[in-house]
JSON list of C-alpha atoms and ligand atoms in Angstrom, two decimals:
[
{"chain": "A", "resi": 1, "resn": "MET", "atom": "CA", "xyz": [0.00, 0.00, 0.00]},
{"chain": "A", "resi": 2, "resn": "SER", "atom": "CA", "xyz": [1.26, 3.45, -0.81]},
{"chain": "A", "resi": 3, "resn": "ALA", "atom": "CA", "xyz": [1.59, 6.09, 1.86]},
{"chain": "A", "resi": 4, "resn": "SER", "atom": "CA", "xyz": [-1.09, 8.18, 0.19]},
{"chain": "A", "resi": 5, "resn": "THR", "atom": "CA", "xyz": [-3.54, 5.29, 0.18]},
{"chain": "A", "resi": 6, "resn": "ALA", "atom": "CA", "xyz": [-2.97, 4.61, 3.86]},
{"chain": "A", "resi": 7, "resn": "THR", "atom": "CA", "xyz": [-3.32, 8.27, 4.69]},
{"chain": "A", "resi": 8, "resn": "SER", "atom": "CA", "xyz": [-6.52, 8.74, 2.72]},
{"chain": "A", "resi": 9, "resn": "LEU", "atom": "CA", "xyz": [-8.04, 5.64, 4.31]},
{"chain": "A", "resi": 10, "resn": "PHE", "atom": "CA", "xyz": [-7.22, 6.97, 7.75]},
{"chain": "A", "resi": 11, "resn": "PHE", "atom": "CA", "xyz": [-8.77, 10.32, 7.05]},
{"chain": "A", "resi": 12, "resn": "THR", "atom": "CA", "xyz": [-11.85, 8.75, 5.52]},
{"chain": "A", "resi": 13, "resn": "LEU", "atom": "CA", "xyz": [-12.41, 6.82, 8.72]},
{"chain": "A", "resi": 14, "resn": "SER", "atom": "CA", "xyz": [-11.57, 9.52, 11.19]},
{"chain": "A", "resi": 15, "resn": "THR", "atom": "CA", "xyz": [-10.82, 13.17, 10.61]},
{"chain": "A", "resi": 16, "resn": "PRO", "atom": "CA", "xyz": [-10.99, 15.68, 7.77]},
{"chain": "A", "resi": 17, "resn": "PRO", "atom": "CA", "xyz": [-7.92, 15.76, 5.50]},
{"chain": "A", "resi": 18, "resn": "LYS", "atom": "CA", "xyz": [-4.92, 17.70, 6.70]},
{"chain": "A", "resi": 19, "resn": "PRO", "atom": "CA", "xyz": [-1.93, 18.63, 4.55]},
{"chain": "A", "resi": 20, "resn": "SER", "atom": "CA", "xyz": [0.75, 17.11, 6.75]},
{"chain": "A", "resi": 21, "resn": "ILE", "atom": "CA", "xyz": [1.66, 15.64, 10.10]},
{"chain": "A", "resi": 22, "resn": "LYS", "atom": "CA", "xyz": [2.39, 19.08, 11.49]},
{"chain": "A", "resi": 23, "resn": "THR", "atom": "CA", "xyz": [-1.30, 19.89, 11.60]},
{"chain": "A", "resi": 24, "resn": "HIS", "atom": "CA", "xyz": [-2.76, 16.50, 12.48]},
{"chain": "A", "resi": 25, "resn": "PRO", "atom": "CA", "xyz": [-4.90, 16.84, 15.63]},
{"chain": "A", "resi": 26, "resn": "SER", "atom": "CA", "xyz": [-4.02, 13.44, 17.03]},
{"chain": "A", "resi": 27, "resn": "LEU", "atom": "CA", "xyz": [-0.25, 13.69, 16.75]},
{"chain": "A", "resi": 28, "resn": "PRO", "atom": "CA", "xyz": [1.25, 13.06, 20.18]},
{"chain": "A", "resi": 29, "resn": "PRO", "atom": "CA", "xyz": [3.94, 15.38, 21.47]},
{"chain": "A", "resi": 30, "resn": "ILE", "atom": "CA", "xyz": [6.31, 12.44, 21.42]},
{"chain": "A", "resi": 31, "resn": "LEU", "atom": "CA", "xyz": [6.83, 13.36, 17.81]},
{"chain": "A", "resi": 32, "resn": "LEU", "atom": "CA", "xyz": [7.96, 16.80, 18.72]},
{"chain": "A", "resi": 33, "resn": "ARG", "atom": "CA", "xyz": [10.53, 16.69, 21.38]},
{"chain": "A", "resi": 34, "resn": "ARG", "atom": "CA", "xyz": [14.20, 16.75, 20.69]},
{"chain": "A", "resi": 35, "resn": "SER", "atom": "CA", "xyz": [16.25, 14.03, 22.25]},
{"chain": "A", "resi": 36, "resn": "ILE", "atom": "CA", "xyz": [19.85, 13.55, 23.19]},
{"chain": "A", "resi": 37, "resn": "SER", "atom": "CA", "xyz": [20.20, 10.54, 20.92]},
{"chain": "A", "resi": 38, "resn": "SER", "atom": "CA", "xyz": [18.88, 12.45, 17.91]},
{"chain": "A", "resi": 39, "resn": "PRO", "atom": "CA", "xyz": [19.35, 16.20, 18.23]},
{"chain": "A", "resi": 40, "resn": "GLN", "atom": "CA", "xyz": [17.30, 16.87, 15.10]},
{"chain": "A", "resi": 41, "resn": "PRO", "atom": "CA", "xyz": [14.15, 14.78, 15.08]},
{"chain": "A", "resi": 42, "resn": "LEU", "atom": "CA", "xyz": [12.33, 14.69, 11.76]},
{"chain": "A", "resi": 43, "resn": "LEU", "atom": "CA", "xyz": [9.03, 15.59, 13.32]},
{"chain": "A", "resi": 44, "resn": "GLN", "atom": "CA", "xyz": [8.07, 18.85, 14.90]},
{"chain": "A", "resi": 45, "resn": "SER", "atom": "CA", "xyz": [6.57, 19.51, 18.29]},
{"chain": "A", "resi": 46, "resn": "ARG", "atom": "CA", "xyz": [2.94, 20.07, 18.97]},
{"chain": "A", "resi": 47, "resn": "PRO", "atom": "CA", "xyz": [1.16, 19.81, 22.32]},
{"chain": "A", "resi": 48, "resn": "SER", "atom": "CA", "xyz": [-1.52, 17.15, 22.15]},
{"chain": "A", "resi": 49, "resn": "ILE", "atom": "CA", "xyz": [-2.24, 13.62, 23.37]},
{"chain": "A", "resi": 50, "resn": "PRO", "atom": "CA", "xyz": [0.20, 12.27, 25.98]},
{"chain": "A", "resi": 51, "resn": "PRO", "atom": "CA", "xyz": [2.71, 9.85, 24.44]},
{"chain": "A", "resi": 52, "resn": "PRO", "atom": "CA", "xyz": [3.35, 6.45, 26.00]},
{"chain": "A", "resi": 53, "resn": "ALA", "atom": "CA", "xyz": [6.42, 7.74, 27.85]},
{"chain": "A", "resi": 54, "resn": "ALA", "atom": "CA", "xyz": [4.60, 10.76, 29.22]},
{"chain": "A", "resi": 55, "resn": "SER", "atom": "CA", "xyz": [1.65, 8.59, 30.13]},
{"chain": "A", "resi": 56, "resn": "ALA", "atom": "CA", "xyz": [3.98, 6.23, 31.90]},
{"chain": "A", "resi": 57, "resn": "ALA", "atom": "CA", "xyz": [5.47, 9.07, 33.89]},
{"chain": "A", "resi": 58, "resn": "ALA", "atom": "CA", "xyz": [2.01, 10.32, 34.79]},
{"chain": "A", "resi": 59, "resn": "SER", "atom": "CA", "xyz": [0.99, 6.85, 35.91]},
{"chain": "A", "resi": 60, "resn": "THR", "atom": "CA", "xyz": [4.02, 6.64, 38.15]},
{"chain": "A", "resi": 61, "resn": "VAL", "atom": "CA", "xyz": [3.26, 9.98, 39.73]},
{"chain": "A", "resi": 62, "resn": "ASP", "atom": "CA", "xyz": [-0.36, 8.99, 40.27]},
{"chain": "A", "resi": 63, "resn": "SER", "atom": "CA", "xyz": [0.40, 5.52, 41.57]},
{"chain": "A", "resi": 64, "resn": "GLY", "atom": "CA", "xyz": [-0.26, 6.50, 45.17]},
{"chain": "A", "resi": 65, "resn": "GLN", "atom": "CA", "xyz": [-3.50, 8.20, 44.36]},
{"chain": "A", "resi": 66, "resn": "GLU", "atom": "CA", "xyz": [-6.95, 6.88, 43.79]},
{"chain": "A", "resi": 67, "resn": "ALA", "atom": "CA", "xyz": [-7.24, 5.13, 40.44]},
{"chain": "A", "resi": 68, "resn": "SER", "atom": "CA", "xyz": [-10.21, 6.42, 38.56]},
{"chain": "A", "resi": 69, "resn": "ALA", "atom": "CA", "xyz": [-12.13, 4.28, 36.13]},
{"chain": "A", "resi": 70, "resn": "THR", "atom": "CA", "xyz": [-12.74, 7.42, 34.13]},
{"chain": "A", "resi": 71, "resn": "SER", "atom": "CA", "xyz": [-9.09, 8.44, 34.03]},
{"chain": "A", "resi": 72, "resn": "LYS", "atom": "CA", "xyz": [-7.88, 9.29, 30.54]},
{"chain": "A", "resi": 73, "resn": "THR", "atom": "CA", "xyz": [-4.32, 8.25, 31.39]},
{"chain": "A", "resi": 74, "resn": "PRO", "atom": "CA", "xyz": [-3.53, 4.98, 29.59]},
{"chain": "A", "resi": 75, "resn": "PRO", "atom": "CA", "xyz": [-2.17, 2.20, 31.77]},
{"chain": "A", "resi": 76, "resn": "LEU", "atom": "CA", "xyz": [1.57, 1.81, 32.12]},
{"chain": "A", "resi": 77, "resn": "LEU", "atom": "CA", "xyz": [2.17, -1.20, 29.93]},
{"chain": "A", "resi": 78, "resn": "PRO", "atom": "CA", "xyz": [5.21, -3.41, 30.42]},
{"chain": "A", "resi": 79, "resn": "PHE", "atom": "CA", "xyz": [4.78, -4.68, 26.84]},
{"chain": "A", "resi": 80, "resn": "ARG", "atom": "CA", "xyz": [3.33, -3.24, 23.67]},
{"chain": "A", "resi": 81, "resn": "VAL", "atom": "CA", "xyz": [2.56, -5.24, 20.50]},
{"chain": "A", "resi": 82, "resn": "GLY", "atom": "CA", "xyz": [2.51, -3.76, 17.00]},
{"chain": "A", "resi": 83, "resn": "HIS", "atom": "CA", "xyz": [1.68, -5.12, 13.55]},
{"chain": "A", "resi": 84, "resn": "GLY", "atom": "CA", "xyz": [2.77, -3.70, 10.21]},
{"chain": "A", "resi": 85, "resn": "PHE", "atom": "CA", "xyz": [1.74, -4.52, 6.66]},
{"chain": "A", "resi": 86, "resn": "ASP", "atom": "CA", "xyz": [2.90, -3.07, 3.36]},
{"chain": "A", "resi": 87, "resn": "LEU", "atom": "CA", "xyz": [2.59, -3.85, -0.33]},
{"chain": "A", "resi": 88, "resn": "HIS", "atom": "CA", "xyz": [4.16, -2.26, -3.39]},
{"chain": "A", "resi": 89, "resn": "ARG", "atom": "CA", "xyz": [3.62, -2.70, -7.11]},
{"chain": "A", "resi": 90, "resn": "LEU", "atom": "CA", "xyz": [6.59, -4.08, -9.03]},
{"chain": "A", "resi": 91, "resn": "GLU", "atom": "CA", "xyz": [7.45, -2.25, -12.25]},
{"chain": "A", "resi": 92, "resn": "PRO", "atom": "CA", "xyz": [10.20, -2.94, -14.79]},
{"chain": "A", "resi": 93, "resn": "GLY", "atom": "CA", "xyz": [13.28, -0.76, -14.66]},
{"chain": "A", "resi": 94, "resn": "LEU", "atom": "CA", "xyz": [13.11, 0.12, -10.97]},
{"chain": "A", "resi": 95, "resn": "PRO", "atom": "CA", "xyz": [15.49, -1.06, -8.22]},
{"chain": "A", "resi": 96, "resn": "LEU", "atom": "CA", "xyz": [14.24, -3.72, -5.81]},
{"chain": "A", "resi": 97, "resn": "ILE", "atom": "CA", "xyz": [15.39, -2.76, -2.32]},
{"chain": "A", "resi": 98, "resn": "ILE", "atom": "CA", "xyz": [14.39, -4.98, 0.58]},
{"chain": "A", "resi": 99, "resn": "GLY", "atom": "CA", "xyz": [15.65, -4.38, 4.09]},
{"chain": "A", "resi": 100, "resn": "GLY", "atom": "CA", "xyz": [18.18, -1.91, 2.71]},
{"chain": "A", "resi": 101, "resn": "VAL", "atom": "CA", "xyz": [19.66, -4.52, 0.36]},
{"chain": "A", "resi": 102, "resn": "ASP", "atom": "CA", "xyz": [19.62, -4.07, -3.42]},
{"chain": "A", "resi": 103, "resn": "ILE", "atom": "CA", "xyz": [18.18, -7.30, -4.80]},
{"chain": "A", "resi": 104, "resn": "PRO", "atom": "CA", "xyz": [19.01, -8.11, -8.45]},
{"chain": "A", "resi": 105, "resn": "HIS", "atom": "CA", "xyz": [15.71, -8.41, -10.33]},
{"chain": "A", "resi": 106, "resn": "ASP", "atom": "CA", "xyz": [14.10, -7.32, -13.59]},
{"chain": "A", "resi": 107, "resn": "ARG", "atom": "CA", "xyz": [11.75, -4.99, -11.75]},
{"chain": "A", "resi": 108, "resn": "GLY", "atom": "CA", "xyz": [11.42, -3.01, -8.55]},
{"chain": "A", "resi": 109, "resn": "CYS", "atom": "CA", "xyz": [9.01, -1.15, -6.30]},
{"chain": "A", "resi": 110, "resn": "GLU", "atom": "CA", "xyz": [6.95, 1.78, -7.44]},
{"chain": "A", "resi": 111, "resn": "ALA", "atom": "CA", "xyz": [7.03, 4.26, -4.54]},
{"chain": "A", "resi": 112, "resn": "HIS", "atom": "CA", "xyz": [7.68, 7.84, -3.50]},
{"chain": "A", "resi": 113, "resn": "SER", "atom": "CA", "xyz": [10.65, 6.77, -1.37]},
{"chain": "A", "resi": 114, "resn": "ASP", "atom": "CA", "xyz": [12.98, 3.88, -2.22]},
{"chain": "A", "resi": 115, "resn": "GLY", "atom": "CA", "xyz": [9.98, 1.53, -1.88]},
{"chain": "A", "resi": 116, "resn": "ASP", "atom": "CA", "xyz": [11.52, -0.72, 0.76]},
{"chain": "A", "resi": 117, "resn": "VAL", "atom": "CA", "xyz": [8.46, -2.78, 1.60]},
{"chain": "A", "resi": 118, "resn": "LEU", "atom": "CA", "xyz": [10.10, -4.53, 4.56]},
{"chain": "A", "resi": 119, "resn": "LEU", "atom": "CA", "xyz": [11.39, -1.41, 6.28]},
{"chain": "A", "resi": 120, "resn": "HIS", "atom": "CA", "xyz": [8.06, 0.33, 5.73]},
{"chain": "A", "resi": 121, "resn": "CYS", "atom": "CA", "xyz": [6.14, -2.40, 7.50]},
{"chain": "A", "resi": 122, "resn": "VAL", "atom": "CA", "xyz": [8.69, -2.65, 10.32]},
{"chain": "A", "resi": 123, "resn": "VAL", "atom": "CA", "xyz": [8.31, 1.11, 10.85]},
{"chain": "A", "resi": 124, "resn": "ASP", "atom": "CA", "xyz": [4.52, 0.73, 10.91]},
{"chain": "A", "resi": 125, "resn": "ALA", "atom": "CA", "xyz": [4.76, -2.11, 13.42]},
{"chain": "A", "resi": 126, "resn": "ILE", "atom": "CA", "xyz": [6.89, -0.01, 15.77]},
{"chain": "A", "resi": 127, "resn": "LEU", "atom": "CA", "xyz": [4.67, 3.06, 15.37]},
{"chain": "A", "resi": 128, "resn": "GLY", "atom": "CA", "xyz": [1.60, 0.89, 15.91]},
{"chain": "A", "resi": 129, "resn": "ALA", "atom": "CA", "xyz": [3.02, -0.58, 19.10]},
{"chain": "A", "resi": 130, "resn": "LEU", "atom": "CA", "xyz": [3.62, 2.96, 20.36]},
{"chain": "A", "resi": 131, "resn": "GLY", "atom": "CA", "xyz": [0.09, 4.02, 19.47]},
{"chain": "A", "resi": 132, "resn": "LEU", "atom": "CA", "xyz": [1.38, 6.59, 16.99]},
{"chain": "A", "resi": 133, "resn": "PRO", "atom": "CA", "xyz": [0.12, 7.57, 13.52]},
{"chain": "A", "resi": 134, "resn": "ASP", "atom": "CA", "xyz": [1.27, 5.37, 10.65]},
{"chain": "A", "resi": 135, "resn": "ILE", "atom": "CA", "xyz": [4.20, 5.87, 8.28]},
{"chain": "A", "resi": 136, "resn": "GLY", "atom": "CA", "xyz": [2.00, 7.49, 5.65]},
{"chain": "A", "resi": 137, "resn": "GLN", "atom": "CA", "xyz": [1.00, 10.22, 8.09]},
{"chain": "A", "resi": 138, "resn": "ILE", "atom": "CA", "xyz": [4.42, 10.83, 9.56]},
{"chain": "A", "resi": 139, "resn": "PHE", "atom": "CA", "xyz": [6.26, 10.72, 6.23]},
{"chain": "A", "resi": 140, "resn": "PRO", "atom": "CA", "xyz": [3.57, 11.74, 3.69]},
{"chain": "A", "resi": 141, "resn": "ASP", "atom": "CA", "xyz": [4.34, 11.03, 0.04]},
{"chain": "A", "resi": 142, "resn": "THR", "atom": "CA", "xyz": [3.21, 14.55, -0.75]},
{"chain": "A", "resi": 143, "resn": "ASP", "atom": "CA", "xyz": [6.30, 15.85, 1.03]},
{"chain": "A", "resi": 144, "resn": "PRO", "atom": "CA", "xyz": [9.20, 16.34, -1.42]},
{"chain": "A", "resi": 145, "resn": "ARG", "atom": "CA", "xyz": [11.67, 15.63, 1.41]},
{"chain": "A", "resi": 146, "resn": "TRP", "atom": "CA", "xyz": [10.84, 11.92, 1.12]},
{"chain": "A", "resi": 147, "resn": "ARG", "atom": "CA", "xyz": [11.11, 11.64, -2.68]},
{"chain": "A", "resi": 148, "resn": "GLY", "atom": "CA", "xyz": [13.56, 8.83, -3.31]},
{"chain": "A", "resi": 149, "resn": "ALA", "atom": "CA", "xyz": [14.50, 8.79, 0.39]},
{"chain": "A", "resi": 150, "resn": "ARG", "atom": "CA", "xyz": [16.24, 5.75, 1.80]},
{"chain": "A", "resi": 151, "resn": "SER", "atom": "CA", "xyz": [13.78, 4.04, 4.10]},
{"chain": "A", "resi": 152, "resn": "SER", "atom": "CA", "xyz": [16.50, 3.68, 6.71]},
{"chain": "A", "resi": 153, "resn": "VAL", "atom": "CA", "xyz": [15.65, 7.32, 7.52]},
{"chain": "A", "resi": 154, "resn": "PHE", "atom": "CA", "xyz": [12.14, 6.24, 8.53]},
{"chain": "A", "resi": 155, "resn": "MET", "atom": "CA", "xyz": [13.51, 3.31, 10.51]},
{"chain": "A", "resi": 156, "resn": "ARG", "atom": "CA", "xyz": [15.91, 5.41, 12.51]},
{"chain": "A", "resi": 157, "resn": "GLU", "atom": "CA", "xyz": [13.15, 7.86, 13.37]},
{"chain": "A", "resi": 158, "resn": "ALA", "atom": "CA", "xyz": [10.83, 5.03, 14.48]},
{"chain": "A", "resi": 159, "resn": "VAL", "atom": "CA", "xyz": [13.58, 3.57, 16.67]},
{"chain": "A", "resi": 160, "resn": "ARG", "atom": "CA", "xyz": [14.27, 7.01, 18.13]},
{"chain": "A", "resi": 161, "resn": "LEU", "atom": "CA", "xyz": [10.58, 7.40, 18.98]},
{"chain": "A", "resi": 162, "resn": "MET", "atom": "CA", "xyz": [10.55, 3.94, 20.56]},
{"chain": "A", "resi": 163, "resn": "HIS", "atom": "CA", "xyz": [13.42, 4.81, 22.87]},
{"chain": "A", "resi": 164, "resn": "GLU", "atom": "CA", "xyz": [11.99, 8.23, 23.60]},
{"chain": "A", "resi": 165, "resn": "ALA", "atom": "CA", "xyz": [8.77, 6.53, 24.73]},
{"chain": "A", "resi": 166, "resn": "GLY", "atom": "CA", "xyz": [10.79, 4.36, 27.13]},
{"chain": "A", "resi": 167, "resn": "TYR", "atom": "CA", "xyz": [10.66, 1.10, 25.19]},
{"chain": "A", "resi": 168, "resn": "GLU", "atom": "CA", "xyz": [13.13, -1.27, 23.57]},
{"chain": "A", "resi": 169, "resn": "LEU", "atom": "CA", "xyz": [12.65, -4.11, 21.12]},
{"chain": "A", "resi": 170, "resn": "GLY", "atom": "CA", "xyz": [11.66, -7.43, 22.67]},
{"chain": "A", "resi": 171, "resn": "ASN", "atom": "CA", "xyz": [11.55, -9.32, 19.42]},
{"chain": "A", "resi": 172, "resn": "LEU", "atom": "CA", "xyz": [10.47, -8.92, 15.81]},
{"chain": "A", "resi": 173, "resn": "ASP", "atom": "CA", "xyz": [9.08, -11.44, 13.35]},
{"chain": "A", "resi": 174, "resn": "ALA", "atom": "CA", "xyz": [8.71, -10.45, 9.69]},
{"chain": "A", "resi": 175, "resn": "THR", "atom": "CA", "xyz": [7.37, -12.29, 6.65]},
{"chain": "A", "resi": 176, "resn": "LEU", "atom": "CA", "xyz": [8.13, -11.22, 3.08]},
{"chain": "A", "resi": 177, "resn": "ILE", "atom": "CA", "xyz": [5.84, -12.38, 0.29]},
{"chain": "A", "resi": 178, "resn": "LEU", "atom": "CA", "xyz": [7.13, -12.36, -3.28]},
{"chain": "A", "resi": 179, "resn": "GLN", "atom": "CA", "xyz": [7.23, -14.84, -6.12]},
{"chain": "A", "resi": 180, "resn": "LYS", "atom": "CA", "xyz": [10.61, -13.81, -7.53]},
{"chain": "A", "resi": 181, "resn": "PRO", "atom": "CA", "xyz": [13.52, -13.67, -7.02]},
{"chain": "A", "resi": 182, "resn": "LYS", "atom": "CA", "xyz": [14.50, -16.15, -4.33]},
{"chain": "A", "resi": 183, "resn": "LEU", "atom": "CA", "xyz": [15.44, -14.29, -1.17]},
{"chain": "A", "resi": 184, "resn": "SER", "atom": "CA", "xyz": [17.48, -17.01, 0.52]},
{"chain": "A", "resi": 185, "resn": "PRO", "atom": "CA", "xyz": [20.83, -15.66, -0.81]},
{"chain": "A", "resi": 186, "resn": "HIS", "atom": "CA", "xyz": [20.00, -12.25, 0.69]},
{"chain": "A", "resi": 187, "resn": "LYS", "atom": "CA", "xyz": [18.20, -13.11, 3.92]},
{"chain": "A", "resi": 188, "resn": "GLU", "atom": "CA", "xyz": [21.19, -12.83, 6.23]},
{"chain": "A", "resi": 189, "resn": "ALA", "atom": "CA", "xyz": [22.26, -9.49, 4.75]},
{"chain": "A", "resi": 190, "resn": "ILE", "atom": "CA", "xyz": [18.73, -8.18, 5.18]},
{"chain": "A", "resi": 191, "resn": "ARG", "atom": "CA", "xyz": [18.53, -9.46, 8.73]},
{"chain": "A", "resi": 192, "resn": "ALA", "atom": "CA", "xyz": [21.92, -7.93, 9.57]},
{"chain": "A", "resi": 193, "resn": "ASN", "atom": "CA", "xyz": [20.68, -4.57, 8.27]},
{"chain": "A", "resi": 194, "resn": "LEU", "atom": "CA", "xyz": [17.53, -4.85, 10.37]},
{"chain": "A", "resi": 195, "resn": "CYS", "atom": "CA", "xyz": [19.57, -5.66, 13.48]},
{"chain": "A", "resi": 196, "resn": "GLU", "atom": "CA", "xyz": [21.86, -2.71, 12.88]},
{"chain": "A", "resi": 197, "resn": "MET", "atom": "CA", "xyz": [19.00, -0.25, 12.38]},
{"chain": "A", "resi": 198, "resn": "LEU", "atom": "CA", "xyz": [17.09, -1.62, 15.36]},
{"chain": "A", "resi": 199, "resn": "GLY", "atom": "CA", "xyz": [20.15, -1.87, 17.57]},
{"chain": "A", "resi": 200, "resn": "ALA", "atom": "CA", "xyz": [19.03, -5.44, 18.26]},
{"chain": "A", "resi": 201, "resn": "ASP", "atom": "CA", "xyz": [20.68, -8.81, 18.67]},
{"chain": "A", "resi": 202, "resn": "PRO", "atom": "CA", "xyz": [20.08, -11.24, 15.76]},
{"chain": "A", "resi": 203, "resn": "SER", "atom": "CA", "xyz": [18.46, -13.66, 18.19]},
{"chain": "A", "resi": 204, "resn": "VAL", "atom": "CA", "xyz": [15.41, -11.37, 18.47]},
{"chain": "A", "resi": 205, "resn": "VAL", "atom": "CA", "xyz": [15.05, -10.47, 14.78]},
{"chain": "A", "resi": 206, "resn": "ASN", "atom": "CA", "xyz": [13.45, -13.15, 12.60]},
{"chain": "A", "resi": 207, "resn": "LEU", "atom": "CA", "xyz": [12.84, -12.99, 8.87]},
{"chain": "A", "resi": 208, "resn": "LYS", "atom": "CA", "xyz": [10.86, -15.39, 6.71]},
{"chain": "A", "resi": 209, "resn": "ALA", "atom": "CA", "xyz": [10.14, -15.35, 2.99]},
{"chain": "A", "resi": 210, "resn": "LYS", "atom": "CA", "xyz": [7.31, -17.02, 1.09]},
{"chain": "A", "resi": 211, "resn": "THR", "atom": "CA", "xyz": [6.02, -17.18, -2.45]},
{"chain": "A", "resi": 212, "resn": "HIS", "atom": "CA", "xyz": [2.35, -16.62, -3.24]},
{"chain": "A", "resi": 213, "resn": "GLU", "atom": "CA", "xyz": [1.86, -19.87, -5.14]},
{"chain": "A", "resi": 214, "resn": "LYS", "atom": "CA", "xyz": [1.78, -18.01, -8.48]},
{"chain": "A", "resi": 215, "resn": "VAL", "atom": "CA", "xyz": [-1.67, -16.55, -7.78]},
{"chain": "A", "resi": 216, "resn": "ASP", "atom": "CA", "xyz": [-2.81, -12.95, -7.58]},
{"chain": "A", "resi": 217, "resn": "SER", "atom": "CA", "xyz": [-0.47, -10.00, -8.11]},
{"chain": "A", "resi": 218, "resn": "LEU", "atom": "CA", "xyz": [2.02, -11.28, -5.51]},
{"chain": "A", "resi": 219, "resn": "GLY", "atom": "CA", "xyz": [2.26, -14.65, -7.19]},
{"chain": "A", "resi": 220, "resn": "GLU", "atom": "CA", "xyz": [2.45, -13.14, -10.67]},
{"chain": "A", "resi": 221, "resn": "ASN", "atom": "CA", "xyz": [5.56, -11.06, -9.93]},
{"chain": "A", "resi": 222, "resn": "ARG", "atom": "CA", "xyz": [3.53, -7.84, -10.04]},
{"chain": "A", "resi": 223, "resn": "SER", "atom": "CA", "xyz": [3.82, -6.89, -6.36]},
{"chain": "A", "resi": 224, "resn": "VAL", "atom": "CA", "xyz": [5.70, -7.58, -3.15]},
{"chain": "A", "resi": 225, "resn": "ALA", "atom": "CA", "xyz": [4.32, -7.48, 0.39]},
{"chain": "A", "resi": 226, "resn": "ALA", "atom": "CA", "xyz": [5.50, -7.87, 3.98]},
{"chain": "A", "resi": 227, "resn": "HIS", "atom": "CA", "xyz": [4.01, -8.42, 7.42]},
{"chain": "A", "resi": 228, "resn": "THR", "atom": "CA", "xyz": [5.78, -7.63, 10.68]},
{"chain": "A", "resi": 229, "resn": "VAL", "atom": "CA", "xyz": [4.92, -8.15, 14.33]},
{"chain": "A", "resi": 230, "resn": "VAL", "atom": "CA", "xyz": [6.98, -6.50, 17.06]},
{"chain": "A", "resi": 231, "resn": "LEU", "atom": "CA", "xyz": [6.95, -6.82, 20.82]},
{"chain": "A", "resi": 232, "resn": "LEU", "atom": "CA", "xyz": [8.28, -3.79, 22.67]},
{"chain": "A", "resi": 233, "resn": "MET", "atom": "CA", "xyz": [9.32, -3.94, 26.33]},
{"chain": "A", "resi": 234, "resn": "ARG", "atom": "CA", "xyz": [9.60, -1.11, 28.82]},
{"chain": "A", "resi": 235, "resn": "LYS", "atom": "CA", "xyz": [13.22, -0.29, 29.58]},
{"chain": "B", "resi": 1, "resn": "ZN", "atom": "ZN1", "xyz": [5.67, 1.11, 1.50]}
]
């Protein structure tokens, strides 16, 4: 799915269209603050809904007080689960980049950025676990800054937000779906890239690849898709 499709679906289901993340009413302030680890976050600050980290701090402060069933403060969760899904069309003459690795093929992903279907869905899984807007809202494909951008930029921002919220990766399990080419020669390179971007040990980063039995666009070498599930743990 393209970023614009995801964004338009979101707005159809919830709020009126907004031009960018800077004006979205539900954007938590977690996206705004500068951090020591990344002095120049990609997203700008805007006071709004408490982020998981802020909520956690509030819960700690309130722990000795009466817990109200009507409290709007989310519970302090020791774990958070997130799921990501992405799909891109394959078109002749474009590079096929998966997990930051250039895969030799006769076609590649049509996308505003580098079309890295795996990194896009990992980013969405992390953002989803944090209860944040999706990748299409944070990095809209209407923003010229992201034209042709390496998706590692999105990954590093998602990881920064995860740490800023007070979480670290528990484990990640990803599944790539494509008919061609075979990914087995590239799996370890892709996994190593994921581990480096996530700052994670290989033992908690799993990657699987499947064909689509030659049916539908995935099986006819016309698209590529990926699913990712992450478990985040409070630090
Ligand atoms: Zn994508």
